[in-house]
Structures are given as structure tokens and as C-alpha cells.
Short mmCIF file of C-alpha atoms in Angstrom, two decimals:
data_model
loop_
_atom_site.label_atom_id
_atom_site.label_comp_id
_atom_site.label_asym_id
_atom_site.label_seq_id
_atom_site.Cartn_x
_atom_site.Cartn_y
_atom_site.Cartn_z
CA MET A 824 -148.98 7.93 126.69
CA LYS A 825 -152.24 7.09 125.78
CA PHE A 826 -153.55 7.01 121.88
CA ILE A 827 -157.05 7.87 120.95
CA ILE A 828 -157.55 7.07 117.52
CA TRP A 829 -160.64 8.29 115.09
CA THR A 830 -162.14 6.25 112.57
CA TRP A 831 -165.42 4.54 111.84
CA LYS A 832 -167.45 1.32 113.39
CA TRP A 833 -165.69 -1.60 112.23
CA GLN A 834 -166.86 -2.62 108.69
CA LYS A 835 -164.67 -5.64 106.65
CA HIS A 836 -164.80 -4.00 103.65
CA VAL A 837 -163.31 -0.81 104.42
CA GLY A 838 -159.45 -0.57 104.29
CA GLY A 839 -158.82 2.20 105.92
CA VAL A 840 -160.95 1.52 108.43
CA ARG A 841 -159.67 -2.00 109.08
CA VAL A 842 -156.27 -0.51 109.38
CA MET A 843 -157.33 2.09 111.83
CA HIS A 844 -158.78 -0.88 114.31
CA LYS A 845 -155.66 -2.95 113.61
CA LEU A 846 -153.44 -0.46 114.17
CA CYS A 847 -155.30 0.20 118.25
CA ASP A 848 -154.86 -3.66 118.29
CA TYR A 849 -151.39 -4.00 117.96
CA LEU A 850 -150.84 -0.76 120.08
CA ASN A 851 -152.99 -2.75 122.82
CA ARG A 852 -151.18 -6.14 121.76
CA ILE A 853 -147.61 -4.21 122.72
CA GLY A 854 -148.62 -2.74 125.83
CA GLN A 855 -149.99 0.58 125.08
CA GLU A 856 -153.14 2.21 125.70
CA ALA A 857 -155.14 2.65 122.49
CA TYR A 858 -159.00 3.34 122.16
CA ILE A 859 -161.23 3.22 119.40
CA PHE A 860 -163.64 7.07 119.17
CA SER A 861 -166.32 5.65 116.51
CA GLU A 862 -169.58 4.03 116.94
CA ASN A 863 -169.00 1.25 119.66
CA ILE A 864 -168.91 -1.36 116.93
CA THR A 865 -165.59 -3.30 116.77
CA ASN A 866 -163.85 -6.44 115.79
CA PRO A 867 -164.64 -9.11 118.23
CA ASN A 868 -160.72 -10.61 117.43
CA TYR A 869 -159.39 -7.33 118.20
CA ILE A 870 -158.50 -5.52 121.23
CA THR A 871 -160.06 -1.95 120.42
CA PRO A 872 -162.08 -0.64 123.90
CA HIS A 873 -163.85 2.40 122.68
CA TYR A 874 -163.11 5.75 123.98
CA ASP A 875 -165.89 7.41 125.56
CA PRO A 876 -165.64 11.40 125.04
CA LEU A 877 -167.31 11.82 128.61
CA GLN A 878 -164.32 10.71 130.18
CA GLY A 879 -161.92 13.61 129.19
CA PHE A 880 -158.63 12.76 128.45
CA ASP A 881 -154.89 14.59 129.60
CA PRO A 882 -153.61 16.40 126.50
CA ASP A 883 -150.32 16.47 127.54
CA ASN A 884 -150.15 12.62 127.56
CA THR A 885 -152.59 11.34 124.97
CA VAL A 886 -151.65 11.38 121.25
CA VAL A 887 -154.92 11.68 118.90
CA ILE A 888 -154.77 9.85 115.51
CA TYR A 889 -156.97 11.27 112.60
CA PRO A 890 -157.38 9.61 109.17
CA GLU A 891 -156.51 11.98 106.24
CA CYS A 892 -160.51 12.96 106.00
CA ILE A 893 -160.36 14.50 108.83
CA THR A 894 -158.26 17.49 108.26
CA ASP A 895 -159.36 19.35 111.97
CA ASN A 896 -159.12 18.43 115.29
CA PRO A 897 -162.19 17.25 116.69
CA LEU A 898 -161.33 16.32 119.83
CA ASN A 899 -158.98 19.51 120.29
CA ALA A 900 -156.04 17.63 121.02
CA LYS A 901 -152.53 18.97 121.88
CA HIS A 902 -150.58 15.84 120.14
CA VAL A 903 -152.23 15.05 116.87
CA VAL A 904 -150.77 12.17 114.50
CA ARG A 905 -152.67 12.41 110.60
CA TRP A 906 -152.33 8.59 108.78
CA LEU A 907 -152.61 9.30 105.40
CA LEU A 908 -153.98 6.03 104.17
CA PHE A 909 -155.10 7.00 100.69
CA HIS A 910 -154.08 10.27 99.82
CA GLN A 911 -152.57 13.26 101.05
CA ILE A 912 -155.12 16.74 101.89
CA ALA A 913 -153.67 19.70 100.92
CA SER A 914 -153.11 21.23 104.25
CA TYR A 915 -154.05 20.65 107.93
CA PRO A 916 -154.97 23.92 110.51
CA ASN A 917 -152.12 22.88 112.85
CA LYS A 918 -148.41 22.82 111.13
CA ASN A 919 -147.32 21.13 114.13
CA ASP A 920 -149.21 17.94 113.64
CA TYR A 921 -147.09 14.50 112.64
CA ILE A 922 -148.10 13.65 109.13
CA PHE A 923 -147.57 9.69 108.93
CA LYS A 924 -147.91 7.96 105.25
#
């Protein structure tokens, strides 16, 4: 299973961004395949390869993780996790999304 984590470029002073980059790093360190989908600016101490949307992905074997501020599914992923880091949005378009907080 591949993980694509939708977030913003690395910014040490933004907690949500730090957590999403650290999640990618952790998944890679335990042997998973994980990528950051953002501007290609990451923490050099983390294993956070940049995901290039031109490479495409296998929808059956890819989980996309979105933070709470992304309420739709811009990558049109089949398997979606919503990681609520701050507060919960009233609703998401797909009731099959997995909500993690």
C-alpha cells in the first residue's frame, strides 16, 4: 500500500505541517511507501520524498491522507483518510472517508 500525504511545504513553525511531514517520515521508516504532495520543500532530516502527480497512482493500492482543511478529494483517491489535527469540518463529500483525530 502506498501513502500520499497532502500538505504544504515544510515550515517548522506550523504544527499541522510538521505533523504531516513527520507522519510521512515515520511511515517510510517503518517500511511503508509514503510521499508528500506539496511544494518540493521538505525537512532534510526526514524521509519525505515528493510525490509527482504526473507519475500517477494505483487507486486500489493508494491511501491519500488529507488534513481537515481539505474538504474535497482533489486527487480523486478511492481510499481517503481525513486527519483532523485541529477541529472537525461539519461534513465531507464522501461518507466512506476514514476520519482520524
